[in-house]
Short mmCIF file of C-alpha atoms in Angstrom, two decimals:
data_model
loop_
_atom_site.label_atom_id
_atom_site.label_comp_id
_atom_site.label_asym_id
_atom_site.label_seq_id
_atom_site.Cartn_x
_atom_site.Cartn_y
_atom_site.Cartn_z
CA MET M 10 -38.27 -110.58 103.68
CA PRO M 11 -34.88 -111.61 101.99
CA PHE M 12 -33.60 -109.42 99.08
CA GLY M 13 -34.37 -112.02 96.45
CA LYS M 14 -37.89 -112.13 97.50
CA ILE M 15 -38.53 -108.18 97.54
CA ILE M 16 -36.94 -108.27 94.19
CA LYS M 17 -39.29 -110.72 92.47
CA LYS M 18 -42.16 -109.21 93.99
CA LEU M 19 -41.49 -105.75 92.56
CA ILE M 20 -41.16 -107.40 89.18
CA HIS M 21 -44.62 -108.44 89.57
CA LEU M 22 -45.90 -104.88 89.87
CA THR M 23 -48.42 -103.73 87.34
CA TYR M 24 -49.55 -100.39 86.55
CA MET M 25 -52.21 -99.32 84.47
CA TYR M 26 -52.46 -97.04 81.68
CA GLN M 27 -55.31 -96.23 78.97
CA ALA M 28 -54.75 -96.90 75.59
CA SER M 29 -54.85 -93.28 74.36
CA TYR M 30 -52.09 -92.10 76.82
CA LEU M 31 -49.43 -94.86 75.86
CA LYS M 32 -50.07 -94.14 71.86
CA HIS M 33 -49.91 -90.74 72.89
CA PHE M 34 -46.46 -91.51 74.70
CA ALA M 35 -45.04 -93.92 71.85
CA GLU M 36 -46.28 -91.41 69.20
CA GLU M 37 -43.74 -88.45 70.84
CA VAL M 38 -41.32 -91.03 71.15
CA PHE M 39 -40.85 -92.14 67.32
CA LEU M 40 -41.02 -87.94 66.84
CA ALA M 41 -38.28 -87.54 68.70
CA ILE M 42 -36.17 -89.95 66.90
CA GLY M 43 -37.21 -88.12 63.61
CA CYS M 44 -39.93 -90.01 62.36
CA SER M 45 -42.70 -87.54 60.31
CA THR M 46 -45.99 -86.81 62.21
CA GLU M 47 -48.11 -89.31 60.21
CA GLU M 48 -46.10 -91.82 60.53
CA ALA M 49 -45.37 -91.68 64.43
CA ARG M 50 -49.09 -91.49 64.65
CA LEU M 51 -49.41 -94.78 62.51
CA ALA M 52 -46.56 -96.84 64.46
CA SER M 53 -47.92 -95.61 67.49
CA GLU M 54 -51.80 -97.11 66.64
CA VAL M 55 -49.90 -100.25 65.60
CA LEU M 56 -47.83 -100.87 68.19
CA VAL M 57 -50.74 -100.27 71.26
CA SER M 58 -53.24 -102.15 69.14
CA ALA M 59 -51.08 -105.20 70.44
CA ASP M 60 -51.64 -104.50 73.75
CA LEU M 61 -55.06 -103.85 73.37
CA ARG M 62 -55.80 -107.17 72.00
CA GLY M 63 -53.72 -108.98 74.43
CA VAL M 64 -50.42 -109.65 72.69
CA ASP M 65 -48.42 -108.28 74.96
CA SER M 66 -45.14 -109.31 73.64
CA HIS M 67 -45.39 -107.22 70.96
CA GLY M 68 -46.60 -103.94 72.39
CA ILE M 69 -45.30 -100.79 74.11
CA ALA M 70 -42.63 -103.22 75.66
CA ARG M 71 -41.15 -103.23 72.42
CA LEU M 72 -40.84 -99.38 71.96
CA ALA M 73 -36.95 -99.50 73.76
CA GLY M 74 -36.22 -101.90 70.87
CA TYR M 75 -37.30 -99.54 67.80
CA VAL M 76 -35.45 -96.71 69.07
CA ARG M 77 -32.26 -98.88 69.70
CA LEU M 78 -32.55 -99.98 65.87
CA TYR M 79 -32.55 -96.28 65.48
CA ASP M 80 -29.39 -95.62 67.55
CA HIS M 81 -27.62 -98.60 65.81
CA GLY M 82 -28.01 -97.11 62.31
CA ARG M 83 -30.47 -100.04 61.39
CA LEU M 84 -33.70 -97.59 61.41
CA ASN M 85 -34.20 -95.08 58.81
CA PRO M 86 -37.26 -92.74 60.54
CA ASN M 87 -37.89 -90.95 57.13
CA PRO M 88 -37.83 -93.79 54.61
CA GLU M 89 -38.63 -93.85 51.20
CA VAL M 90 -41.37 -96.66 50.74
CA LYS M 91 -41.69 -97.67 47.40
CA VAL M 92 -42.36 -100.51 44.78
CA VAL M 93 -39.16 -101.49 42.73
CA TYR M 94 -40.96 -104.25 41.12
CA GLU M 95 -44.56 -105.22 39.96
CA THR M 96 -47.34 -106.67 37.93
CA PRO M 97 -51.08 -105.88 37.71
CA SER M 98 -51.53 -108.61 40.76
CA THR M 99 -48.26 -108.69 42.42
CA ALA M 100 -45.14 -106.01 43.67
CA VAL M 101 -41.88 -105.94 45.49
CA VAL M 102 -41.97 -103.01 47.85
CA ASP M 103 -38.16 -101.60 49.30
CA GLY M 104 -38.32 -100.07 52.58
CA ASP M 105 -35.85 -98.50 52.77
CA ARG M 106 -34.85 -99.61 56.54
CA GLY M 107 -38.13 -98.05 57.77
CA LEU M 108 -40.46 -98.89 60.59
CA GLY M 109 -41.92 -102.28 59.95
CA LEU M 110 -44.80 -100.64 61.89
CA VAL M 111 -45.36 -98.38 59.01
CA VAL M 112 -43.69 -100.14 56.07
CA ALA M 113 -46.47 -103.10 56.17
CA PRO M 114 -49.37 -100.92 56.22
CA LYS M 115 -48.44 -99.47 53.31
CA ALA M 116 -47.52 -102.29 51.56
CA MET M 117 -50.83 -103.76 52.32
CA GLU M 118 -52.52 -100.53 51.14
CA ILE M 119 -50.67 -101.48 47.71
CA ALA M 120 -51.93 -104.99 47.57
CA MET M 121 -55.83 -104.05 48.53
CA GLU M 122 -55.31 -101.26 45.10
CA LYS M 123 -54.19 -104.16 43.24
CA ALA M 124 -57.03 -106.77 44.60
CA GLU M 125 -59.59 -103.37 43.74
CA LYS M 126 -58.39 -103.54 40.42
CA VAL M 127 -57.50 -107.61 39.18
CA GLY M 128 -59.24 -109.25 42.26
CA SER M 129 -56.49 -110.19 44.40
CA GLY M 130 -52.78 -108.82 45.31
CA TRP M 131 -49.81 -109.84 46.61
CA VAL M 132 -46.81 -107.76 48.06
CA SER M 133 -43.54 -108.98 49.35
CA VAL M 134 -41.30 -106.73 51.19
CA ARG M 135 -37.94 -106.28 51.68
CA ASN M 136 -35.52 -103.85 53.63
CA SER M 137 -37.82 -103.43 56.32
CA ASN M 138 -37.78 -104.17 60.12
CA HIS M 139 -39.97 -105.71 63.03
CA PHE M 140 -44.10 -105.11 62.03
CA GLY M 141 -45.47 -105.76 65.49
CA ILE M 142 -48.80 -107.97 65.21
CA ALA M 143 -49.22 -109.64 61.97
CA GLY M 144 -53.20 -109.81 62.62
CA TYR M 145 -53.20 -105.90 62.35
CA HIS M 146 -52.02 -105.56 58.54
CA ALA M 147 -54.41 -108.64 57.80
CA MET M 148 -57.47 -106.66 59.52
CA LEU M 149 -56.78 -103.78 57.01
CA ALA M 150 -58.56 -105.75 54.58
CA LEU M 151 -61.72 -106.42 56.40
CA GLU M 152 -63.28 -103.00 55.79
CA LYS M 153 -63.03 -103.45 52.13
CA ASP M 154 -64.72 -106.96 52.11
CA MET M 155 -61.74 -108.23 51.40
CA ILE M 156 -59.37 -110.98 53.01
CA GLY M 157 -56.11 -110.12 54.30
CA TRP M 158 -52.98 -112.22 54.42
CA THR M 159 -49.79 -111.37 56.42
CA MET M 160 -46.29 -113.09 57.44
CA THR M 161 -43.02 -111.99 58.24
CA ASN M 162 -39.65 -113.93 58.67
CA ALA M 163 -37.93 -113.03 61.76
CA ALA M 164 -34.53 -113.42 63.64
CA PRO M 165 -33.05 -116.68 63.58
CA LEU M 166 -34.18 -117.92 67.24
CA VAL M 167 -35.81 -121.69 65.99
CA THR M 168 -34.41 -124.86 65.82
CA PRO M 169 -35.62 -126.90 63.13
CA THR M 170 -37.03 -130.51 63.68
CA PHE M 171 -33.55 -132.63 64.75
CA SER M 172 -31.64 -129.13 64.61
CA LEU M 173 -29.30 -127.70 66.70
CA ASP M 174 -28.49 -124.78 64.74
CA LYS M 175 -31.65 -121.88 64.73
CA LEU M 176 -32.26 -121.36 61.24
CA LEU M 177 -35.59 -120.06 61.58
CA GLY M 178 -37.33 -116.78 63.04
CA THR M 179 -41.04 -117.32 65.08
CA ASN M 180 -42.37 -116.33 61.37
CA PRO M 181 -46.22 -115.64 62.25
CA ILE M 182 -49.01 -115.90 59.95
CA ALA M 183 -52.10 -114.30 60.04
CA VAL M 184 -55.74 -114.08 58.16
CA ALA M 185 -58.67 -112.17 58.06
CA VAL M 186 -61.36 -113.04 56.85
CA PRO M 187 -64.86 -110.81 57.29
CA ALA M 188 -68.30 -112.21 58.24
CA PHE M 189 -71.91 -110.89 58.02
CA GLU M 190 -73.81 -110.36 61.93
CA GLU M 191 -70.73 -112.63 63.63
CA PRO M 192 -67.14 -110.61 64.14
CA ALA M 193 -64.40 -111.13 61.78
CA PHE M 194 -63.11 -114.61 61.69
CA VAL M 195 -58.99 -113.55 62.08
CA ALA M 196 -56.36 -116.44 63.14
CA ASP M 197 -52.77 -114.77 63.92
CA PHE M 198 -50.29 -117.23 65.27
CA ALA M 199 -46.39 -117.76 65.10
CA SER M 200 -44.96 -121.10 63.45
CA THR M 201 -43.35 -121.92 66.58
CA ALA M 202 -44.51 -123.43 69.97
CA VAL M 203 -45.06 -119.66 71.37
CA ALA M 204 -43.23 -116.25 69.96
CA TYR M 205 -39.98 -115.13 71.67
CA GLY M 206 -41.38 -112.50 73.50
CA LYS M 207 -43.61 -114.93 76.15
CA PHE M 208 -39.80 -115.89 76.69
CA GLU M 209 -39.06 -111.97 77.46
CA ILE M 210 -42.18 -112.02 79.62
CA LEU M 211 -41.23 -114.84 81.55
CA GLN M 212 -37.66 -113.72 81.97
CA ARG M 213 -39.31 -110.28 83.37
CA LYS M 214 -41.60 -112.30 86.07
CA GLY M 215 -38.73 -114.59 86.61
CA LEU M 216 -40.79 -117.64 85.85
CA SER M 217 -39.91 -120.96 84.59
CA ALA M 218 -41.38 -121.82 80.63
CA PRO M 219 -43.54 -124.37 79.87
CA LEU M 220 -41.92 -127.86 78.68
CA GLY M 221 -41.93 -128.23 75.03
CA TRP M 222 -41.28 -124.46 74.25
CA ALA M 223 -37.47 -124.66 73.62
CA GLN M 224 -34.78 -126.62 74.04
CA ASP M 225 -31.49 -126.44 75.27
CA ALA M 226 -27.98 -126.04 73.75
CA GLU M 227 -27.90 -130.14 73.49
CA GLY M 228 -31.06 -130.56 71.60
CA ASN M 229 -32.66 -131.64 75.30
CA ALA M 230 -36.18 -130.23 76.41
CA THR M 231 -36.10 -127.42 78.99
CA THR M 232 -38.19 -125.51 81.42
CA ASP M 233 -35.81 -122.38 81.34
CA SER M 234 -36.91 -119.19 80.21
CA ASN M 235 -33.38 -118.24 79.10
CA ALA M 236 -32.79 -121.34 77.69
CA VAL M 237 -32.28 -119.49 74.05
CA LYS M 238 -29.82 -117.06 75.35
CA SER M 239 -27.46 -119.61 76.77
CA GLY M 240 -27.38 -121.71 72.81
CA GLY M 241 -30.87 -123.21 72.82
CA GLY M 242 -33.63 -122.48 70.63
CA LEU M 243 -37.22 -122.35 70.16
CA LEU M 244 -38.77 -125.12 69.14
CA PRO M 245 -41.53 -125.39 66.28
CA LEU M 246 -45.38 -125.80 66.64
CA GLY M 247 -45.93 -129.20 67.33
CA SER M 248 -42.70 -129.12 69.59
CA ASP M 249 -41.30 -132.61 68.79
CA ARG M 250 -41.55 -135.24 66.13
CA GLU M 251 -44.20 -137.41 67.68
CA HIS M 252 -46.23 -134.14 67.97
CA GLY M 253 -46.22 -132.70 64.88
CA SER M 254 -43.11 -130.29 64.68
CA HIS M 255 -42.18 -130.92 61.22
CA LYS M 256 -45.62 -129.12 59.97
CA GLY M 257 -44.72 -126.32 62.21
CA TYR M 258 -41.16 -126.20 60.73
CA GLY M 259 -42.89 -126.39 57.29
CA LEU M 260 -45.46 -123.77 58.29
CA GLY M 261 -42.13 -121.31 59.51
CA ALA M 262 -40.03 -122.33 55.89
CA ILE M 263 -43.04 -120.87 53.69
CA VAL M 264 -43.12 -117.76 55.75
CA ASP M 265 -39.29 -117.57 55.16
CA ILE M 266 -39.60 -118.40 51.50
CA PHE M 267 -42.98 -115.75 50.85
CA SER M 268 -41.26 -113.12 53.33
CA GLY M 269 -37.40 -113.27 52.47
CA VAL M 270 -36.34 -115.44 49.24
CA LEU M 271 -39.07 -113.99 47.10
CA SER M 272 -38.75 -110.19 47.90
CA GLY M 273 -35.00 -110.11 47.80
CA ALA M 274 -34.76 -109.61 52.02
CA ASN M 275 -32.59 -111.66 54.36
CA PHE M 276 -33.57 -115.05 55.29
CA GLY M 277 -33.14 -118.26 57.25
CA PRO M 278 -29.91 -117.65 59.65
CA TRP M 279 -29.42 -114.28 58.02
CA VAL M 280 -32.43 -112.31 59.30
CA PRO M 281 -30.72 -109.37 61.42
CA PRO M 282 -32.24 -109.69 65.09
CA PHE M 283 -34.63 -107.22 66.70
CA ALA M 284 -32.69 -104.65 69.16
CA THR M 285 -34.06 -106.61 72.15
CA ALA M 286 -32.61 -109.89 71.48
CA GLY M 287 -28.74 -108.66 72.72
CA PHE M 288 -27.74 -111.97 72.94
CA MET M 289 -27.51 -112.02 69.10
CA THR M 290 -25.35 -110.66 66.64
CA ALA M 291 -25.96 -109.96 63.12
CA GLN M 292 -24.46 -112.39 60.60
CA GLU M 293 -23.16 -110.74 57.16
CA GLY M 294 -26.82 -110.73 55.27
CA VAL M 295 -27.67 -112.38 51.46
CA GLY M 296 -30.40 -109.74 51.66
CA LEU M 297 -32.19 -106.57 52.48
CA GLY M 298 -33.27 -106.38 56.13
CA THR M 299 -36.45 -108.37 57.16
CA GLY M 300 -38.99 -109.87 54.74
CA HIS M 301 -42.83 -109.17 54.86
CA PHE M 302 -45.48 -110.77 52.59
CA LEU M 303 -48.72 -109.40 52.36
CA GLY M 304 -52.14 -110.17 50.31
CA ALA M 305 -55.37 -109.04 49.92
CA MET M 306 -58.53 -110.69 48.06
CA ARG M 307 -61.61 -109.39 47.13
CA VAL M 308 -64.54 -111.78 48.49
CA ASP M 309 -66.28 -110.69 45.19
CA GLY M 310 -63.97 -111.88 43.31
CA PHE M 311 -65.17 -115.55 43.96
CA ARG M 312 -68.86 -114.87 44.47
CA PRO M 313 -71.34 -111.88 46.07
CA ALA M 314 -69.55 -110.57 49.09
CA GLU M 315 -72.78 -111.06 51.42
CA ASP M 316 -73.60 -113.91 50.32
CA PHE M 317 -69.99 -115.24 51.15
CA LYS M 318 -70.24 -113.16 54.72
CA LYS M 319 -73.93 -114.69 55.63
CA ASP M 320 -72.32 -118.33 55.37
CA MET M 321 -69.28 -117.06 57.27
CA ASP M 322 -71.82 -116.54 59.94
CA LYS M 323 -73.24 -119.79 59.27
CA TRP M 324 -69.80 -121.44 59.88
CA ILE M 325 -68.72 -119.26 62.82
CA ARG M 326 -72.15 -120.37 64.57
CA ALA M 327 -71.77 -124.15 63.80
CA PHE M 328 -68.11 -123.80 65.61
CA ARG M 329 -69.45 -121.88 68.33
CA GLY M 330 -72.64 -124.19 69.02
CA ALA M 331 -69.71 -127.30 69.03
CA ARG M 332 -70.35 -129.43 71.87
CA ALA M 333 -66.91 -128.65 74.46
CA VAL M 334 -65.35 -130.54 76.93
CA GLU M 335 -66.38 -129.89 80.55
CA GLY M 336 -65.79 -126.39 81.88
CA GLN M 337 -64.13 -125.17 78.20
CA LYS M 338 -65.98 -123.43 74.94
CA VAL M 339 -65.17 -123.96 71.40
CA ILE M 340 -63.57 -120.40 70.53
CA ILE M 341 -63.03 -118.90 67.11
CA PRO M 342 -59.66 -117.35 65.74
CA GLY M 343 -59.88 -113.54 67.28
CA ASP M 344 -62.33 -114.12 70.25
CA PRO M 345 -60.05 -114.25 72.73
CA GLU M 346 -58.04 -110.79 71.15
CA ARG M 347 -61.57 -109.39 70.55
CA GLU M 348 -62.96 -109.87 73.89
CA MET M 349 -59.59 -108.61 75.71
CA GLU M 350 -59.99 -105.59 73.13
CA ALA M 351 -63.11 -104.86 74.65
CA GLU M 352 -61.80 -105.11 78.54
CA ARG M 353 -58.48 -102.72 77.94
CA ALA M 354 -60.66 -100.82 75.63
CA VAL M 355 -62.38 -99.78 78.79
CA ASN M 356 -60.26 -100.89 82.09
CA GLY M 357 -56.48 -99.77 80.77
CA ILE M 358 -53.50 -101.87 79.95
CA SER M 359 -51.40 -103.21 82.62
CA LEU M 360 -47.73 -102.70 81.97
CA LEU M 361 -44.79 -104.72 84.62
CA GLU M 362 -42.37 -102.61 86.64
CA PRO M 363 -39.61 -103.59 83.99
CA VAL M 364 -41.51 -102.09 81.17
CA ILE M 365 -42.52 -99.17 83.29
CA HIS M 366 -38.45 -98.68 84.03
CA SER M 367 -38.03 -99.09 80.22
CA LEU M 368 -40.33 -96.41 79.16
CA SER M 369 -39.14 -93.93 82.03
CA GLU M 370 -35.67 -93.97 80.45
CA LEU M 371 -37.12 -92.95 77.14
CA ALA M 372 -38.76 -90.54 78.74
CA THR M 373 -36.03 -88.73 80.41
CA ARG M 374 -33.83 -89.16 77.14
CA PHE M 375 -36.05 -87.57 75.20
CA ASN M 376 -37.84 -85.49 77.91
CA ILE M 377 -41.30 -86.69 77.56
CA PRO M 378 -43.58 -86.21 80.36
CA PHE M 379 -44.61 -90.15 81.48
CA GLU M 380 -46.12 -90.93 84.89
CA LYS M 381 -47.71 -94.02 86.48
CA ASN M 382 -51.07 -95.32 86.55
CA ILE M 383 -52.98 -93.37 84.16
#
């Protein structure tokens, strides 16, 4: 077999792990860089929740990136997360360069505390870092019969409609809405055609990207999964003007303003890159760190919670019962992730060989046991 094919075959090797094992390993790594026991446990919970829900681009594969943030002096393992400005229903939280995996849940707790008192709570966060999957933080509100909102800005990888310059991040939005008997409605999506982590997965596998995900340095549509590294950019949701990219651009801009401009974090082209984006260099900032925006709304601030949740059941069942094109079914936002979580909680999480290599390097560095196929 030619050497190139051997390498490609190795890249496609996968190993199975139970979520509990990965959580424990991640927790040990976070402890090794100086996080407290409580925050290391929370960070590992948020991180591996992405793998469980099938969002592999934001899970354990990113663990080494957080360590690199620490190595570069951009991550404070023991932050003093504090409110720096507030009203009865709003607040600005300074994350003190802490793990976004920890800062965001703490900010959501503040939002929910305010919602308990006045009906809704809205928190804009500055001086934070990458916070994992947006859906995790929004779903915290469900247990309290609240609707959760989460947004975050991110490093500039996205070219607005007709632009050659990268000015926005993938800037995701998540909204979690409780139901009565049906599973909750959980919409969690980037404002781009796909998150950049999907390109990282393709790069690990040596595969091309679908047309419509990115443009090259000259603004042409491309299938090169390395296009963003070569001067191109991610495309907004919609991909091009004829298919509504201006709407994806608008969504990304809203997230950036709420997360960055409103909080005093960096925004637009000044948002610092995540450590895995080694091809990017951070510009001198206009604010503090990465920004998030989180909100919680009490359902009973509008109508009795049980009545609302029963109507949500009717809404969900109406959509699930819709006639579908042959071979397909109409799903509710959150269904694929919920189904994946149920399957992976039992059968384990598959990791690619490059991810295993990255975790093995961390294990060696911090003298933490790490085995294959647990």
